[in-house]
Tab-separated table of C-alpha atoms in Angstrom:
chain	number	residue	atom	x	y	z
A	1	MET	CA	16.066	5.696	-3.824
A	2	ALA	CA	15.334	9.412	-3.570
A	3	VAL	CA	17.994	11.310	-1.657
A	4	LYS	CA	15.913	14.410	-1.086
A	5	SER	CA	12.236	15.245	-0.825
A	6	LEU	CA	10.525	16.573	-3.960
A	7	LYS	CA	10.179	19.874	-2.122
A	8	LYS	CA	13.928	20.106	-1.533
A	9	GLN	CA	14.596	19.170	-5.157
A	10	GLY	CA	12.294	21.998	-6.294
A	11	SER	CA	10.262	19.481	-8.302
A	12	ASP	CA	6.980	20.560	-9.922
A	13	LEU	CA	5.359	17.592	-8.235
A	14	ALA	CA	6.016	19.137	-4.822
A	15	GLN	CA	3.070	21.394	-5.722
A	16	SER	CA	-0.307	19.841	-5.047
A	17	ASN	CA	-1.978	21.683	-7.952
A	18	LYS	CA	0.491	20.104	-10.388
A	19	GLN	CA	-0.300	16.645	-9.008
A	20	LEU	CA	-4.039	17.278	-9.220
A	21	GLU	CA	-3.673	18.484	-12.795
A	22	ILE	CA	-1.959	15.206	-13.767
A	23	LEU	CA	-4.536	13.154	-11.879
A	24	SER	CA	-7.443	15.001	-13.480
A	25	ASN	CA	-6.209	15.310	-17.023
A	26	GLY	CA	-3.954	12.296	-17.194
A	27	ILE	CA	-1.092	11.845	-19.582
A	28	PHE	CA	-2.644	9.054	-21.569
A	29	GLN	CA	-1.662	7.982	-25.042
A	30	THR	CA	-4.941	6.249	-25.722
A	31	GLY	CA	-8.412	6.803	-24.326
A	32	GLU	CA	-9.394	8.370	-21.040
A	33	LEU	CA	-9.982	7.081	-17.577
A	34	PRO	CA	-13.505	7.282	-16.172
A	35	THR	CA	-13.726	9.816	-13.359
A	36	PHE	CA	-13.958	8.419	-9.853
A	37	LYS	CA	-17.055	10.521	-9.365
A	38	ASN	CA	-18.827	8.823	-12.287
A	39	LYS	CA	-17.603	5.421	-11.190
A	40	ILE	CA	-19.081	5.638	-7.696
A	41	SER	CA	-22.228	7.260	-9.092
A	42	GLU	CA	-22.917	4.026	-11.000
A	43	SER	CA	-23.553	2.302	-7.668
A	44	ASN	CA	-25.348	5.325	-6.159
A	45	GLN	CA	-22.471	6.046	-3.790
A	46	PHE	CA	-21.932	9.675	-4.805
A	47	PRO	CA	-21.563	11.877	-2.904
A	48	LEU	CA	-19.571	9.990	-0.304
A	49	LYS	CA	-20.763	11.160	3.078
A	50	ALA	CA	-18.845	11.382	6.337
A	51	LYS	CA	-20.250	9.112	9.027
A	52	LYS	CA	-19.734	9.407	12.760
A	53	LEU	CA	-16.121	10.172	13.649
A	54	GLU	CA	-14.301	7.065	14.878
A	55	ILE	CA	-10.647	7.693	14.044
A	56	LEU	CA	-8.647	10.845	14.523
A	57	GLN	CA	-5.487	10.639	12.449
A	58	ILE	CA	-2.948	13.275	13.398
A	59	ASN	CA	0.088	14.016	11.300
A	60	VAL	CA	2.549	15.451	13.823
A	61	GLY	CA	5.119	16.481	11.202
A	62	TYR	CA	6.752	15.635	7.912
A	63	MET	CA	10.260	15.236	9.352
A	64	CYS	CA	11.616	11.715	8.893
A	65	ASN	CA	14.934	9.884	9.189
A	66	GLN	CA	14.172	8.021	5.945
A	67	VAL	CA	13.531	9.150	2.351
A	68	CYS	CA	11.501	6.272	0.950
A	69	ASP	CA	10.907	5.998	-2.774
A	70	HIS	CA	7.126	5.893	-2.505
A	71	CYS	CA	6.401	8.246	0.355
A	72	HIS	CA	3.057	9.964	-0.262
A	73	VAL	CA	3.951	12.562	2.355
A	74	ASP	CA	7.237	13.478	0.616
A	75	ALA	CA	8.742	13.244	4.101
A	76	GLY	CA	12.453	13.322	4.881
A	77	PRO	CA	15.198	14.803	7.058
A	78	ASP	CA	14.928	18.091	5.157
A	79	ARG	CA	11.219	18.586	5.922
A	80	LYS	CA	10.814	20.970	8.857
A	81	GLU	CA	7.009	21.083	9.167
A	82	ILE	CA	6.267	19.999	12.729
A	83	MET	CA	3.207	20.182	14.990
A	84	THR	CA	3.550	22.540	17.957
A	85	ARG	CA	2.472	21.750	21.510
A	86	ASP	CA	-0.277	24.405	21.179
A	87	THR	CA	-1.813	22.557	18.221
A	88	MET	CA	-1.446	19.280	20.136
A	89	ARG	CA	-3.404	20.861	23.009
A	90	GLN	CA	-6.179	21.736	20.558
A	91	CYS	CA	-6.173	18.121	19.344
A	92	LEU	CA	-6.393	16.885	22.931
A	93	GLU	CA	-9.499	19.008	23.494
A	94	VAL	CA	-11.140	17.366	20.484
A	95	ILE	CA	-10.077	13.897	21.641
A	96	LYS	CA	-11.719	14.556	25.012
A	97	ASN	CA	-14.955	15.832	23.521
A	98	SER	CA	-15.441	13.717	20.414
A	99	GLY	CA	-16.637	10.132	20.113
A	100	ALA	CA	-13.459	8.995	18.402
A	101	HIS	CA	-12.278	5.650	19.782
A	102	THR	CA	-8.984	5.512	17.837
A	103	LEU	CA	-6.112	7.945	17.781
A	104	ASP	CA	-3.661	7.400	14.948
A	105	LEU	CA	-0.355	9.306	15.038
A	106	THR	CA	1.542	9.524	11.803
A	107	GLY	CA	4.255	11.571	10.066
A	108	GLY	CA	7.085	11.596	8.817
A	109	ALA	CA	8.465	9.763	11.779
A	110	PRO	CA	6.086	10.876	14.545
A	111	GLU	CA	8.722	10.073	17.165
A	112	MET	CA	10.898	12.922	15.805
A	113	ASN	CA	8.435	15.565	16.932
A	114	PRO	CA	10.046	17.056	20.082
A	115	ASP	CA	6.669	16.967	21.868
A	116	PHE	CA	5.843	13.417	20.767
A	117	ARG	CA	6.286	11.831	24.209
A	118	TRP	CA	4.419	14.627	25.946
A	119	PHE	CA	1.535	14.182	23.529
A	120	VAL	CA	1.438	10.395	23.982
A	121	GLU	CA	1.411	10.786	27.761
A	122	GLU	CA	-1.362	13.389	27.698
A	123	ALA	CA	-3.458	11.582	25.097
A	124	ALA	CA	-3.137	8.273	26.934
A	125	LYS	CA	-5.017	9.811	29.867
A	126	VAL	CA	-8.245	10.501	27.975
A	127	GLY	CA	-9.526	6.963	27.492
A	128	ILE	CA	-8.879	6.334	23.821
A	129	LYS	CA	-9.541	2.646	23.055
A	130	ASP	CA	-6.868	2.209	20.392
A	131	PHE	CA	-3.804	4.460	20.426
A	132	ILE	CA	-1.777	3.900	17.263
A	133	VAL	CA	1.710	5.161	16.466
A	134	ARG	CA	2.847	4.584	12.883
A	135	SER	CA	6.527	3.857	13.340
A	136	ASN	CA	9.003	3.336	10.522
A	137	LEU	CA	10.948	1.022	12.911
A	138	THR	CA	14.407	2.362	11.999
A	139	ILE	CA	13.807	5.413	14.211
A	140	ILE	CA	14.109	3.044	17.195
A	141	ARG	CA	17.699	2.346	16.119
A	142	ALA	CA	18.505	5.809	14.690
A	143	ASN	CA	19.865	7.448	17.796
A	144	LYS	CA	20.409	6.629	21.480
A	145	LYS	CA	17.601	8.950	22.516
A	146	TYR	CA	15.136	6.635	20.761
A	147	TYR	CA	16.503	3.309	22.043
A	148	ASP	CA	13.971	3.179	24.882
A	149	LEU	CA	10.951	3.655	22.605
A	150	PRO	CA	9.795	0.011	22.902
A	151	GLU	CA	9.580	0.413	26.694
A	152	PHE	CA	7.930	3.821	26.317
A	153	PHE	CA	5.338	2.373	23.935
A	154	LYS	CA	4.670	-0.471	26.348
A	155	LYS	CA	4.280	1.861	29.329
A	156	HIS	CA	1.511	3.755	27.540
A	157	ASN	CA	-0.003	0.717	25.824
A	158	VAL	CA	0.649	2.183	22.394
A	159	HIS	CA	-0.451	0.109	19.410
A	160	VAL	CA	2.577	0.004	17.104
A	161	VAL	CA	1.919	-0.162	13.366
A	162	SER	CA	5.138	-0.492	11.404
A	163	SER	CA	6.074	-0.322	7.759
A	164	MET	CA	7.719	-3.451	6.356
A	165	PRO	CA	7.795	-3.651	2.563
A	166	HIS	CA	8.992	-7.248	2.368
A	167	TRP	CA	10.559	-10.096	4.328
A	168	THR	CA	13.670	-9.931	2.158
A	169	ARG	CA	16.505	-7.432	2.484
A	170	GLY	CA	16.721	-6.594	-1.222
A	171	LYS	CA	13.126	-5.529	-1.731
A	172	THR	CA	12.961	-3.629	1.545
A	173	ASP	CA	16.191	-1.685	1.032
A	174	LYS	CA	15.262	-0.897	-2.579
A	175	GLN	CA	12.150	0.929	-1.445
A	176	ARG	CA	13.297	2.406	1.837
A	177	GLY	CA	17.078	2.768	1.637
A	178	ASP	CA	20.231	0.761	2.260
A	179	GLY	CA	20.418	-0.725	5.729
A	180	VAL	CA	16.723	-0.197	6.480
A	181	PHE	CA	15.988	-3.929	6.488
A	182	ASP	CA	18.631	-4.832	9.085
A	183	LYS	CA	17.629	-1.945	11.355
A	184	SER	CA	13.952	-2.837	10.991
A	185	ILE	CA	14.637	-6.460	11.917
A	186	LYS	CA	16.599	-5.353	14.981
A	187	ALA	CA	13.778	-2.986	15.994
A	188	LEU	CA	11.158	-5.724	15.569
A	189	GLN	CA	13.232	-8.069	17.724
A	190	GLU	CA	13.428	-5.384	20.404
A	191	LEU	CA	9.665	-4.860	20.259
A	192	ASN	CA	9.164	-8.625	20.565
A	193	ALA	CA	11.574	-8.706	23.521
A	194	VAL	CA	9.342	-6.360	25.561
A	195	GLY	CA	6.239	-8.361	24.616
A	196	TYR	CA	5.012	-6.633	21.461
A	197	GLY	CA	3.541	-8.832	18.739
A	198	MET	CA	3.544	-12.074	20.708
A	199	PRO	CA	0.546	-14.346	20.028
A	200	ASN	CA	-1.329	-13.747	23.301
A	201	SER	CA	0.069	-10.316	24.058
A	202	ASP	CA	-2.120	-7.235	24.477
A	203	PHE	CA	0.734	-5.135	23.121
A	204	ARG	CA	-0.296	-4.877	19.501
A	205	LEU	CA	2.299	-4.950	16.760
A	206	ASP	CA	0.971	-4.847	13.216
A	207	LEU	CA	2.947	-4.516	10.015
A	208	VAL	CA	2.092	-2.502	6.933
A	209	TYR	CA	2.928	-3.895	3.533
A	210	ASN	CA	2.813	-1.699	0.462
A	211	PRO	CA	4.199	-2.858	-2.887
A	212	SER	CA	7.757	-1.915	-3.813
A	213	GLY	CA	6.822	-0.953	-7.378
A	214	ALA	CA	4.070	-0.166	-9.878
A	215	PHE	CA	1.745	-3.003	-8.962
A	216	LEU	CA	-1.121	-3.564	-6.553
A	217	PRO	CA	-0.857	-5.498	-3.292
A	218	GLY	CA	-1.800	-9.178	-3.422
A	219	ASP	CA	-4.234	-10.947	-1.158
A	220	GLN	CA	-3.742	-9.590	2.369
A	221	ALA	CA	-4.354	-12.889	4.198
A	222	ALA	CA	-1.941	-14.816	1.942
A	223	MET	CA	0.713	-12.110	2.297
A	224	GLU	CA	0.315	-12.132	6.083
A	225	LYS	CA	0.872	-15.903	6.120
A	226	ASP	CA	4.036	-15.567	3.996
A	227	PHE	CA	5.380	-12.665	6.102
A	228	LYS	CA	4.754	-14.556	9.348
A	229	LYS	CA	6.416	-17.732	8.115
A	230	ALA	CA	9.493	-15.969	6.724
A	231	LEU	CA	10.051	-13.566	9.640
A	232	LEU	CA	9.640	-16.350	12.204
A	233	GLU	CA	11.909	-18.817	10.405
A	234	ASP	CA	14.601	-16.315	9.451
A	235	PHE	CA	14.627	-13.943	12.443
A	236	ASN	CA	12.367	-15.409	15.146
A	237	ILE	CA	10.079	-12.371	14.814
A	238	GLN	CA	6.352	-12.423	15.545
A	239	PHE	CA	3.632	-9.863	14.889
A	240	HIS	CA	-0.148	-9.743	14.927
A	241	ASN	CA	-1.659	-8.567	11.630
A	242	LEU	CA	-0.448	-7.418	8.253
A	243	PHE	CA	-2.201	-4.499	6.587
A	244	ALA	CA	-1.835	-4.458	2.800
A	245	ILE	CA	-2.014	-0.907	1.474
A	246	THR	CA	-2.203	0.211	-2.140
A	247	ASN	CA	0.250	2.918	-3.182
A	248	LEU	CA	-1.726	5.995	-4.156
A	249	PRO	CA	-0.547	7.946	-7.199
A	250	ILE	CA	0.545	11.096	-5.394
A	251	ALA	CA	3.822	12.780	-4.392
A	252	ARG	CA	6.949	10.600	-4.712
A	253	PHE	CA	5.021	7.560	-5.919
A	254	LEU	CA	3.472	9.684	-8.674
A	255	ASP	CA	6.938	10.994	-9.528
A	256	TYR	CA	8.211	7.401	-9.721
A	257	LEU	CA	5.267	6.269	-11.867
A	258	ILE	CA	5.836	9.057	-14.370
A	259	ALA	CA	9.639	8.687	-14.452
A	260	SER	CA	9.416	4.915	-14.950
A	261	GLU	CA	6.670	5.284	-17.604
A	262	ASN	CA	4.293	3.233	-15.476
A	263	TYR	CA	1.728	5.946	-14.727
A	264	GLU	CA	-0.754	5.068	-17.452
A	265	ASP	CA	-0.699	1.317	-16.800
A	266	TYR	CA	-0.919	1.817	-13.055
A	267	MET	CA	-3.992	4.023	-13.351
A	268	TYR	CA	-5.625	1.449	-15.638
A	269	SER	CA	-4.777	-1.260	-13.098
A	270	LEU	CA	-6.495	0.741	-10.378
A	271	VAL	CA	-9.596	1.319	-12.502
A	272	GLU	CA	-9.722	-2.328	-13.610
A	273	ALA	CA	-9.495	-3.434	-9.983
A	274	TYR	CA	-12.177	-0.929	-8.897
A	275	ASN	CA	-14.580	-2.669	-6.538
A	276	PRO	CA	-17.844	-0.882	-5.699
A	277	ALA	CA	-18.126	-3.001	-2.534
A	278	ALA	CA	-14.859	-1.479	-1.278
A	279	VAL	CA	-16.337	2.030	-1.368
A	280	LYS	CA	-18.638	1.490	1.583
A	281	ASN	CA	-15.877	1.392	4.210
A	282	VAL	CA	-13.237	3.714	2.787
A	283	MET	CA	-11.382	5.302	5.682
A	284	CYS	CA	-12.372	8.881	4.850
A	285	THR	CA	-15.952	8.185	5.929
A	286	ASN	CA	-15.121	7.641	9.617
A	287	THR	CA	-11.734	9.359	9.882
A	288	LEU	CA	-10.563	12.912	10.167
A	289	SER	CA	-6.995	13.756	9.197
A	290	ILE	CA	-5.299	16.667	10.952
A	291	SER	CA	-2.223	18.288	9.472
A	292	TRP	CA	0.854	19.445	11.414
A	293	ASP	CA	-0.569	22.995	11.435
A	294	GLY	CA	-4.024	21.909	12.584
A	295	TYR	CA	-6.049	21.933	9.361
A	296	LEU	CA	-8.686	19.295	8.718
A	297	PHE	CA	-8.805	16.843	5.800
A	298	ASP	CA	-10.818	13.753	4.901
A	299	CYS	CA	-7.674	11.606	4.757
A	300	ASP	CA	-3.881	11.787	4.811
A	301	PHE	CA	-3.804	11.716	0.998
A	302	ASN	CA	-6.168	14.696	0.675
A	303	GLN	CA	-3.955	16.436	3.214
A	304	MET	CA	-0.944	16.005	0.938
A	305	LEU	CA	-2.954	17.208	-2.071
A	306	GLU	CA	-4.151	20.224	-0.031
A	307	LEU	CA	-7.806	19.314	-0.530
A	308	PRO	CA	-9.426	20.544	2.711
A	309	VAL	CA	-12.688	19.205	4.166
A	310	ASN	CA	-15.854	20.463	2.561
A	311	SER	CA	-17.152	22.212	5.667
A	312	LYS	CA	-17.318	25.603	7.311
A	313	VAL	CA	-14.978	24.107	9.876
A	314	LYS	CA	-11.453	24.090	8.491
A	315	HIS	CA	-9.186	24.015	11.548
A	316	ILE	CA	-8.939	21.905	14.691
A	317	SER	CA	-9.466	25.067	16.786
A	318	GLU	CA	-12.958	25.367	15.254
A	319	TYR	CA	-13.826	21.677	15.597
A	320	ASN	CA	-17.561	21.037	15.590
A	321	GLU	CA	-18.757	17.454	15.295
A	322	GLU	CA	-22.242	18.426	14.124
A	323	LEU	CA	-20.925	20.572	11.302
A	324	LEU	CA	-18.442	17.931	10.165
A	325	GLU	CA	-20.664	14.855	10.329
A	326	GLY	CA	-22.501	14.209	7.074
A	327	ARG	CA	-20.191	16.435	5.041
A	328	ASP	CA	-19.495	15.494	1.433
A	329	ILE	CA	-16.091	13.800	1.161
A	330	VAL	CA	-13.705	15.503	-1.265
A	331	ILE	CA	-12.665	13.076	-4.019
A	332	SER	CA	-10.331	12.969	-6.987
A	333	GLN	CA	-8.786	10.311	-9.246
A	334	HIS	CA	-6.356	9.170	-6.521
A	335	CYS	CA	-9.364	7.727	-4.665
A	336	TYR	CA	-9.284	4.751	-7.032
A	337	GLY	CA	-6.342	3.600	-4.899
A	338	CYS	CA	-8.583	3.014	-1.865
A	339	THR	CA	-11.276	1.162	-3.810
A	340	ALA	CA	-9.165	-1.329	-5.767
A	341	GLY	CA	-9.574	-5.030	-5.030
A	342	ALA	CA	-10.418	-5.676	-1.407
A	343	GLY	CA	-10.037	-1.959	-0.683
A	344	SER	CA	-7.198	-0.136	1.002
A	345	SER	CA	-7.032	1.948	4.129
A	346	CYS	CA	-4.556	2.680	6.910
A	347	GLN	CA	-6.041	-0.436	8.583
A	348	GLY	CA	-5.535	-2.557	5.456
A	349	ASN	CA	-8.387	-4.050	3.406
A	350	THR	CA	-11.770	-2.385	3.739
A	351	ILE	CA	-13.529	-5.633	2.861
A	352	PRO	CA	-12.967	-8.371	5.454
A	353	ALA	CA	-11.571	-11.658	4.076
A	354	ASP	CA	-14.675	-13.586	5.172
A	355	ALA	CA	-17.145	-11.122	3.589
B	1	MET	CA	-2.764	-0.851	-37.941
B	2	SER	CA	-0.263	-1.733	-35.310
B	3	LYS	CA	3.317	-1.934	-36.570
B	4	THR	CA	3.965	-5.087	-34.566
B	5	TYR	CA	2.036	-8.288	-34.068
B	6	TYR	CA	1.934	-7.816	-30.302
B	7	ASP	CA	0.566	-4.692	-28.627
B	8	PRO	CA	0.802	-4.709	-24.798
B	9	ALA	CA	-2.438	-2.704	-24.617
B	10	ASP	CA	-4.264	-5.682	-26.207
B	11	LEU	CA	-3.957	-7.577	-22.928
B	12	ARG	CA	-6.542	-5.214	-21.420
B	13	LYS	CA	-8.905	-6.239	-24.237
B	14	PHE	CA	-8.649	-9.973	-23.508
B	15	GLY	CA	-12.152	-9.992	-22.041
B	16	ASN	CA	-13.525	-8.738	-25.357
B	17	ILE	CA	-13.164	-12.214	-26.915
B	18	THR	CA	-16.597	-13.005	-25.437
B	19	GLU	CA	-18.147	-10.477	-27.839
B	20	TRP	CA	-17.843	-12.837	-30.792
B	21	SER	CA	-18.622	-16.024	-28.933
B	22	GLU	CA	-20.247	-15.211	-25.624
B	23	GLU	CA	-21.009	-18.703	-24.353
B	24	LEU	CA	-17.604	-20.223	-25.097
B	25	GLY	CA	-15.779	-17.098	-23.930
B	26	ASN	CA	-17.672	-17.042	-20.631
B	27	LYS	CA	-17.071	-20.743	-20.102
B	28	PHE	CA	-13.355	-20.231	-20.684
B	29	PHE	CA	-13.114	-17.339	-18.196
B	30	GLU	CA	-15.162	-19.242	-15.642
B	31	TYR	CA	-12.800	-22.196	-15.961
B	32	TYR	CA	-9.739	-19.929	-15.932
B	33	GLY	CA	-10.902	-18.167	-12.789
B	34	LYS	CA	-11.610	-21.457	-11.061
B	35	VAL	CA	-8.188	-22.875	-11.955
B	36	PHE	CA	-6.406	-20.002	-10.245
B	37	GLU	CA	-8.426	-20.109	-7.032
B	38	GLU	CA	-6.691	-21.239	-3.859
B	39	GLY	CA	-6.874	-25.043	-3.766
B	40	ALA	CA	-4.503	-27.894	-3.006
B	41	LEU	CA	-1.934	-25.458	-4.392
B	42	THR	CA	-1.768	-21.889	-3.134
B	43	ALA	CA	-2.602	-19.043	-5.496
B	44	ARG	CA	1.057	-18.024	-5.153
B	45	GLU	CA	2.280	-21.443	-6.332
B	46	LYS	CA	-0.164	-21.391	-9.230
B	47	SER	CA	1.052	-17.957	-10.239
B	48	LEU	CA	4.656	-19.205	-10.365
B	49	ILE	CA	3.624	-22.212	-12.473
B	50	ALA	CA	1.762	-19.838	-14.809
B	51	LEU	CA	4.858	-17.646	-15.091
B	52	ALA	CA	7.017	-20.630	-16.088
B	53	VAL	CA	4.428	-21.880	-18.601
B	54	ALA	CA	4.078	-18.352	-20.006
B	55	HIS	CA	7.739	-18.578	-20.938
B	56	THR	CA	7.678	-22.083	-22.389
B	57	GLU	CA	4.630	-21.037	-24.431
B	58	GLN	CA	6.438	-17.803	-25.284
B	59	CYS	CA	3.282	-15.748	-24.794
B	60	PRO	CA	4.248	-12.091	-24.251
B	61	TYR	CA	0.812	-11.219	-22.856
B	62	CYS	CA	1.063	-14.046	-20.321
B	63	ILE	CA	4.616	-13.018	-19.392
B	64	ASP	CA	3.451	-9.445	-18.690
B	65	ALA	CA	0.425	-10.644	-16.763
B	66	TYR	CA	2.213	-13.188	-14.586
B	67	SER	CA	5.311	-11.070	-13.986
B	68	LYS	CA	2.927	-8.562	-12.412
B	69	ASP	CA	0.818	-11.208	-10.698
B	70	THR	CA	3.798	-12.908	-9.038
B	71	LEU	CA	5.142	-9.520	-7.893
B	72	GLN	CA	1.751	-8.751	-6.369
B	73	ARG	CA	1.953	-11.990	-4.413
B	74	GLY	CA	5.313	-11.058	-2.917
B	75	VAL	CA	7.333	-13.461	-5.061
B	76	THR	CA	11.002	-12.502	-5.290
B	77	LYS	CA	13.045	-12.099	-8.490
B	78	GLU	CA	15.110	-15.144	-7.554
B	79	GLU	CA	11.984	-17.307	-7.214
B	80	MET	CA	10.677	-16.038	-10.565
B	81	MET	CA	13.897	-16.841	-12.392
B	82	GLU	CA	14.102	-20.291	-10.793
B	83	ALA	CA	10.569	-21.010	-11.980
B	84	ILE	CA	11.574	-20.037	-15.523
B	85	HIS	CA	14.588	-22.342	-15.314
B	86	VAL	CA	12.248	-25.176	-14.344
B	87	GLY	CA	10.223	-24.414	-17.471
B	88	ALA	CA	13.380	-24.175	-19.550
B	89	ALA	CA	14.710	-27.481	-18.167
B	90	ILE	CA	11.481	-29.282	-19.048
B	91	LYS	CA	11.444	-27.650	-22.484
B	92	SER	CA	15.039	-28.635	-23.263
B	93	GLY	CA	14.562	-32.039	-21.628
B	94	ALA	CA	11.508	-32.591	-23.804
B	95	THR	CA	13.607	-31.812	-26.860
B	96	LEU	CA	16.504	-34.028	-25.815
B	97	VAL	CA	14.415	-37.003	-24.709
B	98	HIS	CA	13.217	-37.249	-28.331
B	99	GLY	CA	16.873	-37.971	-29.074
B	100	VAL	CA	16.115	-41.487	-27.811
B	101	GLN	CA	13.465	-41.822	-30.527
B	102	MET	CA	16.019	-40.592	-33.055
B	103	MET	CA	18.577	-43.109	-31.755
B	104	ASN	CA	16.009	-45.939	-31.894
B	105	LYS	CA	15.158	-45.063	-35.467
B	106	VAL	CA	18.764	-44.723	-36.571
B	107	ASN	CA	19.703	-47.996	-34.872
B	108	LYS	CA	16.830	-49.766	-36.583
B	109	LEU	CA	17.676	-48.334	-40.002
B	110	ASP	CA	21.420	-48.347	-39.781
B	111	GLY	CA	22.182	-50.639	-36.840
């Protein structure tokens, strides 16, 4: 369990260029990995092109009450980057004028942004179909001022998507910190109590599973079944869907892979699991990621690697749908993470189970 | 030459066995793939059985492969170790039950 962010530790890996250098050149004892560019070229999918914008993913700040081992954002209590209300206003203008049907708030812990509630209230007025808040759950139990979040979410019909590494205490606390499991269970019970996650409820509660170590996620449908059975039997907790997400080799997960001497094997695992069919629906093609200071990226991972969109438009204040649509998506070796197996995105698999 | 008989990197080359006998190799992998599909047993249950058998067969490649595979399926450390104990119990039981054969033989020869 990391006690500080890489940035606070002064680690080399806090610099995006250092991470990109490792991803591009590798640190392999034997052989080389094929480039992602060449791999997708084999199935005539290069360059990846942005389609019509459907999802606006806004990172409202890197501040978090947790310091999880695998955080690709390198978030934590010591990270002060936070979106201002002015930048939120610029985002709201785009939400009003774009065709995006989904708004996806992430962080850090998005709830820690002082203007979080204001933003939710304002954004809820503009007719977004699916309003997602990515909650780490423990924030609901972190401080009295957050205790009413379940009711607040319900009032604004927020779709809650919560991280839950495993249905057992040991695996969850190992990845996310001591005591996280118990607080998460309590928070889930409170969400259930106001109607979230119940079988016929409109108040959506989905869980996100990402592996606790240097291995890929298993079958999403089978994992969902196991999570549902265990959480119901052990804690009387219900939820709607489980999204299985592959850990991408950046930031703290990259640091962990290198320190544990798993980097090489993990990258081979990703390449071996590469699935050309998963490329078609990777999230970067219909999503735009906006950083805390308003800059535009193809996805949250590119944001952390400081790989901006390939467009004249770089900032939310200059947003222009015509100029952004059809742009070439910026790729690197980390993109193997989204195309392994059944594919991985913030909404889980990119290939439906019945496909 | 490798300094040891087993090289973990060889596991990634398993598929190459088809190069020297394509038909038989392909038939094996087709069968292998089919065996591990979801059936009357779940893929998770099959993975745990494979982990236990990997140990009784003492195959280091299989142990690596199914340690990872069970982890990917959300199996806990406790479940993994219990599965290995099942394998170990059968292995030691199989040794000991032959003691009856030994006793039969001794009784016949030296009753």
